[in-house]
Coordinates of N, CA and C in Angstrom, one line a residue:
M744 N -20.9 -28.0 -7.5 CA -20.9 -28.0 -6.1 C -19.5 -28.3 -5.5
E745 N -18.7 -29.0 -6.3 CA -17.3 -29.3 -5.8 C -16.5 -28.0 -5.6
I746 N -16.8 -27.0 -6.5 CA -16.1 -25.7 -6.3 C -16.5 -25.0 -5.0
V747 N -17.8 -25.1 -4.7 CA -18.2 -24.5 -3.4 C -17.6 -25.2 -2.2
N748 N -17.5 -26.5 -2.3 CA -16.9 -27.3 -1.2 C -15.4 -27.0 -1.1
A749 N -14.7 -26.9 -2.2 CA -13.3 -26.5 -2.1 C -13.1 -25.1 -1.6
F750 N -14.0 -24.2 -2.0 CA -13.9 -22.8 -1.5 C -14.2 -22.8 0.0
A751 N -15.2 -23.6 0.4 CA -15.5 -23.6 1.9 C -14.4 -24.1 2.7
V752 N -13.7 -25.1 2.2 CA -12.5 -25.6 3.0 C -11.4 -24.5 3.0
F753 N -11.1 -23.9 1.8 CA -10.1 -22.9 1.7 C -10.5 -21.7 2.6
W754 N -11.8 -21.3 2.6 CA -12.2 -20.1 3.4 C -12.1 -20.4 4.9
I755 N -12.5 -21.6 5.3 CA -12.3 -21.8 6.8 C -10.9 -21.9 7.2
L756 N -10.0 -22.5 6.3 CA -8.6 -22.5 6.7 C -8.0 -21.1 6.7
F757 N -8.4 -20.2 5.7 CA -7.9 -18.9 5.7 C -8.4 -18.1 6.9
N758 N -9.7 -18.2 7.2 CA -10.2 -17.5 8.3 C -9.7 -18.0 9.7
G759 N -9.5 -19.3 9.8 CA -8.8 -19.9 11.0 C -7.5 -19.3 11.2
Y760 N -6.7 -19.2 10.1 CA -5.3 -18.6 10.2 C -5.5 -17.1 10.6
T761 N -6.4 -16.4 10.0 CA -6.6 -15.0 10.3 C -7.0 -14.8 11.7
L762 N -7.9 -15.6 12.2 CA -8.3 -15.5 13.6 C -7.1 -15.8 14.5
Y763 N -6.3 -16.8 14.2 CA -5.1 -17.1 15.0 C -4.2 -15.9 15.0
K764 N -4.0 -15.3 13.8 CA -3.1 -14.1 13.8 C -3.6 -12.9 14.5
V765 N -4.9 -12.7 14.5 CA -5.5 -11.6 15.2 C -5.4 -11.8 16.7
L766 N -5.6 -13.0 17.1 CA -5.5 -13.2 18.6 C -4.1 -13.1 19.1
I767 N -3.1 -13.5 18.3 CA -1.7 -13.4 18.9 C -1.0 -12.1 18.4
S768 N -1.7 -11.3 17.6 CA -1.0 -10.1 17.1 C -1.0 -8.9 18.0
N769 N -1.5 -9.1 19.2 CA -1.6 -8.0 20.1 C -0.2 -7.8 20.8
S770 N 0.7 -8.7 20.5 CA 2.0 -8.5 21.1 C 2.8 -7.4 20.4
E771 N 3.7 -6.7 21.2 CA 4.4 -5.6 20.6 C 5.5 -6.1 19.6
E772 N 6.0 -7.4 19.8 CA 6.9 -8.0 18.9 C 6.3 -8.2 17.5
E773 N 5.1 -8.6 17.5 CA 4.4 -8.8 16.2 C 4.2 -7.5 15.4
R774 N 3.9 -6.4 16.2 CA 3.7 -5.1 15.5 C 5.1 -4.6 15.0
E775 N 6.1 -4.9 15.8 CA 7.5 -4.5 15.4 C 7.9 -5.2 14.1
D776 N 7.5 -6.5 14.0 CA 7.9 -7.3 12.8 C 7.2 -6.7 11.6
I777 N 5.9 -6.3 11.7 CA 5.2 -5.7 10.6 C 5.8 -4.4 10.2
H778 N 6.2 -3.6 11.1 CA 6.9 -2.3 10.8 C 8.2 -2.6 10.1
D779 N 9.0 -3.5 10.6 CA 10.2 -3.8 9.9 C 10.1 -4.3 8.5
E780 N 9.0 -5.2 8.3 CA 8.7 -5.6 6.9 C 8.3 -4.5 6.0
L781 N 7.5 -3.6 6.5 CA 7.2 -2.4 5.7 C 8.4 -1.6 5.3
V782 N 9.2 -1.3 6.3 CA 10.4 -0.6 6.0 C 11.3 -1.3 5.0
D783 N 11.5 -2.6 5.1 CA 12.3 -3.4 4.2 C 11.7 -3.3 2.8
M784 N 10.4 -3.4 2.7 CA 9.7 -3.3 1.4 C 9.9 -2.0 0.7
C785 N 9.9 -0.9 1.6 CA 10.2 0.4 1.0 C 11.6 0.6 0.5
R786 N 12.5 -0.2 1.0 CA 13.9 -0.1 0.5 C 14.0 -0.8 -0.8
T787 N 13.2 -1.8 -1.1 CA 13.4 -2.5 -2.4 C 12.4 -2.0 -3.4
M788 N 11.3 -1.4 -3.0 CA 10.3 -1.0 -4.0 C 10.0 0.5 -3.7
T789 N 9.4 1.2 -4.6 CA 9.1 2.6 -4.3 C 7.9 2.6 -3.3
P790 N 7.8 3.6 -2.5 CA 6.7 3.7 -1.5 C 5.3 3.7 -2.2
S791 N 5.2 4.2 -3.3 CA 3.9 4.2 -4.0 C 3.5 2.8 -4.4
A792 N 4.5 2.0 -4.8 CA 4.3 0.6 -5.2 C 3.9 -0.2 -4.0
V793 N 4.5 0.1 -2.8 CA 4.2 -0.6 -1.6 C 2.7 -0.3 -1.2
G794 N 2.3 1.0 -1.3 CA 1.0 1.4 -1.0 C 0.0 0.8 -2.0
K795 N 0.3 0.7 -3.3 CA -0.6 0.0 -4.2 C -0.7 -1.4 -3.9
T796 N 0.4 -2.1 -3.5 CA 0.3 -3.5 -3.2 C -0.5 -3.7 -2.0
M797 N -0.4 -2.9 -1.0 CA -1.2 -3.0 0.2 C -2.7 -2.9 -0.1
I798 N -3.1 -1.9 -0.9 CA -4.5 -1.7 -1.3 C -5.0 -2.9 -2.2
T799 N -4.1 -3.4 -3.1 CA -4.5 -4.5 -3.9 C -4.8 -5.8 -3.1
L800 N -3.9 -6.0 -2.1 CA -4.1 -7.2 -1.2 C -5.3 -7.0 -0.4
F801 N -5.6 -5.8 0.1 CA -6.8 -5.6 0.9 C -8.0 -5.8 0.1
L802 N -8.0 -5.4 -1.1 CA -9.2 -5.6 -2.0 C -9.4 -7.0 -2.4
A803 N -8.3 -7.8 -2.6 CA -8.4 -9.2 -2.9 C -9.0 -10.0 -1.7
V804 N -8.5 -9.7 -0.5 CA -9.1 -10.4 0.6 C -10.6 -10.0 0.9
M805 N -10.9 -8.7 0.6 CA -12.3 -8.3 0.7 C -13.2 -9.0 -0.3
V806 N -12.7 -9.2 -1.5 CA -13.5 -9.9 -2.5 C -13.6 -11.4 -2.1
L807 N -12.6 -12.0 -1.6 CA -12.7 -13.4 -1.1 C -13.7 -13.5 0.0
D808 N -13.7 -12.6 0.9 CA -14.7 -12.6 2.0 C -16.2 -12.4 1.5
I809 N -16.3 -11.5 0.5 CA -17.6 -11.3 -0.1 C -18.2 -12.5 -0.8
I810 N -17.3 -13.2 -1.5 CA -17.7 -14.4 -2.1 C -18.1 -15.5 -1.1
G811 N -17.3 -15.5 0.0 CA -17.6 -16.5 1.1 C -18.9 -16.2 1.7
F812 N -19.2 -14.9 2.0 CA -20.5 -14.5 2.6 C -21.6 -14.8 1.6
Y813 N -21.4 -14.6 0.3 CA -22.5 -15.0 -0.7 C -22.8 -16.5 -0.6
F814 N -21.7 -17.3 -0.6 CA -21.9 -18.7 -0.6 C -22.6 -19.2 0.7
T815 N -22.2 -18.5 1.8 CA -22.8 -18.8 3.1 C -24.3 -18.5 3.1
Y816 N -24.6 -17.4 2.6 CA -26.0 -17.0 2.5 C -26.8 -18.0 1.6
T817 N -26.2 -18.3 0.5 CA -26.9 -19.2 -0.5 C -27.1 -20.6 0.0
Y818 N -26.0 -21.2 0.6 CA -26.1 -22.6 1.0 C -26.4 -22.8 2.5
A819 N -26.2 -21.9 3.4 CA -26.4 -22.1 4.8 C -27.6 -21.4 5.3
Y820 N -27.9 -20.2 4.9 CA -29.0 -19.4 5.4 C -30.2 -19.4 4.6
N821 N -30.2 -20.0 3.5 CA -31.4 -19.9 2.6 C -32.3 -21.1 2.8
L822 N -32.3 -21.7 4.0 CA -33.2 -22.8 4.4 C -34.4 -22.3 5.0
D823 N -35.4 -23.2 5.1 CA -36.7 -22.8 5.6 C -36.8 -22.7 7.1
E824 N -36.1 -23.6 7.8 CA -36.2 -23.6 9.3 C -35.4 -22.5 9.9
H825 N -36.0 -21.9 10.9 CA -35.4 -20.8 11.7 C -34.9 -19.7 10.7
F826 N -35.6 -19.4 9.7 CA -35.2 -18.4 8.7 C -34.9 -17.1 9.3
Y827 N -35.7 -16.5 10.1 CA -35.5 -15.1 10.6 C -34.3 -15.0 11.5
T828 N -34.1 -16.1 12.3 CA -33.0 -16.1 13.3 C -31.7 -16.1 12.5
R829 N -31.7 -16.9 11.5 CA -30.5 -17.1 10.6 C -30.2 -15.8 9.9
I830 N -31.2 -15.1 9.4 CA -31.0 -13.9 8.6 C -30.5 -12.8 9.6
L831 N -31.0 -12.7 10.8 CA -30.6 -11.7 11.7 C -29.1 -12.0 12.1
L832 N -28.7 -13.2 12.3 CA -27.3 -13.5 12.6 C -26.4 -13.2 11.4
F833 N -26.9 -13.5 10.2 CA -26.1 -13.2 9.0 C -26.0 -11.7 8.8
L834 N -27.0 -10.9 9.1 CA -27.0 -9.5 8.9 C -26.0 -8.9 10.0
A835 N -26.0 -9.5 11.2 CA -25.0 -9.0 12.2 C -23.6 -9.3 11.7
F836 N -23.3 -10.4 11.1 CA -22.0 -10.7 10.5 C -21.6 -9.7 9.4
I837 N -22.6 -9.4 8.6 CA -22.3 -8.5 7.5 C -22.0 -7.1 8.0
L838 N -22.8 -6.7 9.0 CA -22.6 -5.4 9.6 C -21.2 -5.2 10.2
V839 N -20.8 -6.2 11.0 CA -19.5 -6.2 11.6 C -18.4 -6.3 10.5
F840 N -18.6 -7.1 9.5 CA -17.6 -7.1 8.4 C -17.5 -5.8 7.7
F841 N -18.7 -5.2 7.4 CA -18.7 -3.9 6.7 C -18.0 -2.8 7.5
I842 N -18.2 -2.7 8.8 CA -17.6 -1.7 9.7 C -16.1 -2.0 9.7
D843 N -15.7 -3.3 9.8 CA -14.3 -3.6 9.8 C -13.6 -3.2 8.5
Q844 N -14.2 -3.5 7.4 CA -13.6 -3.2 6.1 C -13.5 -1.7 5.9
V845 N -14.5 -0.9 6.3 CA -14.4 0.5 6.1 C -13.2 1.1 7.0
L846 N -13.1 0.6 8.2 CA -12.1 1.1 9.1 C -10.7 0.6 8.7
S847 N -10.6 -0.6 8.2 CA -9.4 -1.1 7.7 C -8.9 -0.5 6.5
F848 N -9.9 -0.2 5.6 CA -9.5 0.5 4.3 C -9.0 1.9 4.6
R849 N -9.6 2.6 5.6 CA -9.1 3.9 6.0 C -7.7 3.8 6.6
Q850 N -7.5 2.8 7.4 CA -6.2 2.7 8.0 C -5.1 2.3 6.9
T851 N -5.5 1.5 6.0 CA -4.6 1.1 4.9 C -4.2 2.3 4.0
M852 N -5.2 3.1 3.7 CA -5.0 4.3 2.9 C -4.0 5.3 3.7
K853 N -4.2 5.4 5.0 CA -3.4 6.3 5.8 C -1.9 5.8 5.8
I854 N -1.8 4.5 6.0 CA -0.4 4.0 6.1 C 0.2 4.1 4.7
A855 N -0.5 3.8 3.6 CA 0.0 4.0 2.3 C 0.4 5.4 2.0
A856 N -0.4 6.4 2.4 CA -0.1 7.8 2.3 C 1.1 8.2 3.1
A857 N 1.3 7.6 4.3 CA 2.4 7.9 5.1 C 3.7 7.4 4.5
L858 N 3.6 6.2 3.8 CA 4.8 5.7 3.2 C 5.3 6.5 2.1
Q859 N 4.4 7.3 1.4 CA 4.8 8.1 0.3 C 5.4 9.4 0.7
I860 N 5.3 9.8 1.9 CA 6.0 11.0 2.4 C 7.5 10.9 2.2
P861 N 8.1 11.8 1.5 CA 9.5 11.7 1.3 C 10.3 11.9 2.6
N862 N 11.3 11.0 2.8 CA 12.2 11.0 3.9 C 11.4 10.9 5.2
I863 N 10.4 10.1 5.3 CA 9.7 9.9 6.6 C 10.6 9.2 7.6
R864 N 10.6 9.7 8.8 CA 11.5 9.2 9.8 C 10.9 7.9 10.3
D865 N 11.8 6.9 10.6 CA 11.4 5.6 11.0 C 10.5 5.6 12.3
D866 N 10.9 6.5 13.2 CA 10.1 6.5 14.5 C 8.7 7.1 14.3
V867 N 8.6 8.0 13.3 CA 7.3 8.6 13.0 C 6.4 7.6 12.4
L868 N 6.9 6.8 11.5 CA 6.1 5.7 10.9 C 5.7 4.7 11.9
K869 N 6.6 4.3 12.8 CA 6.3 3.4 13.8 C 5.3 3.9 14.8
R870 N 5.3 5.1 15.2 CA 4.3 5.7 16.1 C 3.0 5.8 15.4
F871 N 3.0 6.1 14.1 CA 1.7 6.2 13.4 C 1.0 4.9 13.2
M872 N 1.8 3.8 12.9 CA 1.3 2.5 12.8 C 0.7 2.0 14.2
R873 N 1.4 2.3 15.2 CA 1.0 1.9 16.6 C -0.3 2.6 17.0
M874 N -0.4 3.9 16.6 CA -1.6 4.6 16.9 C -2.8 4.1 16.2
T875 N -2.6 3.8 14.9 CA -3.8 3.4 14.1 C -4.2 1.9 14.4
E876 N -3.2 1.1 14.8 CA -3.6 -0.3 15.0 C -4.2 -0.6 16.3
H877 N -3.9 0.2 17.4 CA -4.6 -0.1 18.7 C -6.0 0.2 18.6
D878 N -6.5 1.2 17.8 CA -7.9 1.5 17.7 C -8.6 0.4 17.0
M879 N -8.0 -0.5 16.2 CA -8.6 -1.5 15.4 C -8.7 -2.9 16.1
D880 N -8.1 -3.1 17.2 CA -7.9 -4.4 17.8 C -9.3 -5.1 18.1
F881 N -10.2 -4.3 18.7 CA -11.5 -4.9 19.1 C -12.3 -5.3 17.9
I882 N -12.4 -4.4 16.9 CA -13.3 -4.6 15.8 C -12.7 -5.7 14.9
N883 N -11.3 -5.8 14.8 CA -10.7 -6.8 14.0 C -11.0 -8.2 14.6
T884 N -10.9 -8.3 15.9 CA -11.2 -9.6 16.6 C -12.6 -10.0 16.4
I885 N -13.6 -9.1 16.6 CA -15.0 -9.4 16.4 C -15.2 -9.8 14.9
S886 N -14.6 -9.1 14.0 CA -14.8 -9.4 12.6 C -14.2 -10.8 12.2
A887 N -13.0 -11.1 12.7 CA -12.4 -12.4 12.5 C -13.2 -13.5 13.0
V888 N -13.8 -13.3 14.2 CA -14.7 -14.4 14.8 C -15.9 -14.5 13.9
A889 N -16.5 -13.4 13.4 CA -17.7 -13.5 12.6 C -17.4 -14.2 11.3
K890 N -16.3 -13.9 10.7 CA -16.0 -14.5 9.4 C -15.7 -16.0 9.6
F891 N -15.0 -16.4 10.7 CA -14.7 -17.8 11.0 C -16.0 -18.5 11.2
V892 N -17.0 -18.0 12.0 CA -18.3 -18.6 12.2 C -19.0 -18.8 10.9
A893 N -19.0 -17.8 10.1 CA -19.7 -17.9 8.8 C -19.0 -19.0 7.9
A894 N -17.7 -19.1 7.9 CA -17.0 -20.1 7.2 C -17.3 -21.5 7.7
L895 N -17.4 -21.6 9.1 CA -17.7 -22.9 9.7 C -19.1 -23.3 9.3
Q896 N -20.1 -22.4 9.2 CA -21.4 -22.7 8.8 C -21.4 -23.1 7.4
L897 N -20.6 -22.5 6.5 CA -20.6 -22.9 5.1 C -20.0 -24.3 5.0
V898 N -19.0 -24.6 5.8 CA -18.5 -26.0 5.7 C -19.5 -27.0 6.3
L899 N -20.2 -26.6 7.3 CA -21.2 -27.6 7.9 C -22.4 -27.8 7.0
Y900 N -22.8 -26.8 6.3 CA -24.0 -27.0 5.4 C -23.7 -27.4 4.0
T901 N -22.4 -27.4 3.6 CA -22.1 -27.8 2.2 C -21.4 -29.2 2.3
I902 N -20.4 -29.3 3.1 CA -19.6 -30.5 3.1 C -20.2 -31.6 4.0
L903 N -20.4 -31.2 5.2 CA -20.8 -32.2 6.2 C -22.3 -32.7 6.1
T904 N -23.1 -31.9 5.5 CA -24.5 -32.4 5.3 C -24.6 -33.4 4.1
K905 N -23.6 -33.4 3.2 CA -23.6 -34.3 2.1 C -23.0 -35.6 2.4
V906 N -22.4 -35.7 3.6 CA -21.7 -37.0 4.0 C -22.7 -38.0 4.5

């Protein structure tokens, strides 16, 4: 049970930071910083290695969230009282998470493919990133809130109910 408690604390901190970054990342300066970091990474590594790293990090965060949702279902939603309401809320969280992951994976694959184009111009990459990110703002915000609420419920039902 200590592992679940430690994971709950880690997951709520991770999702709190993610929610914070999603809420402030709508600024153009933040998008410019991400672009500059990608360009700097492409100078030190091959573009295919940058694309593979992006995909690996995406999959690692997705596995972390899936484990978190599993623990949340097991320890927070598997109680007898208000069972159907909890399950509907949990299914809504999973649906938003799934839609966000599919769209984010598609965006990650497009950016990774764009990085592999030989001699891609800097302004073309910047325009492409700006075009794909603006479409994702709403669903990313909703997904970050859903993951944070699920992490909060995991903390409430695992750590605080034992105190």
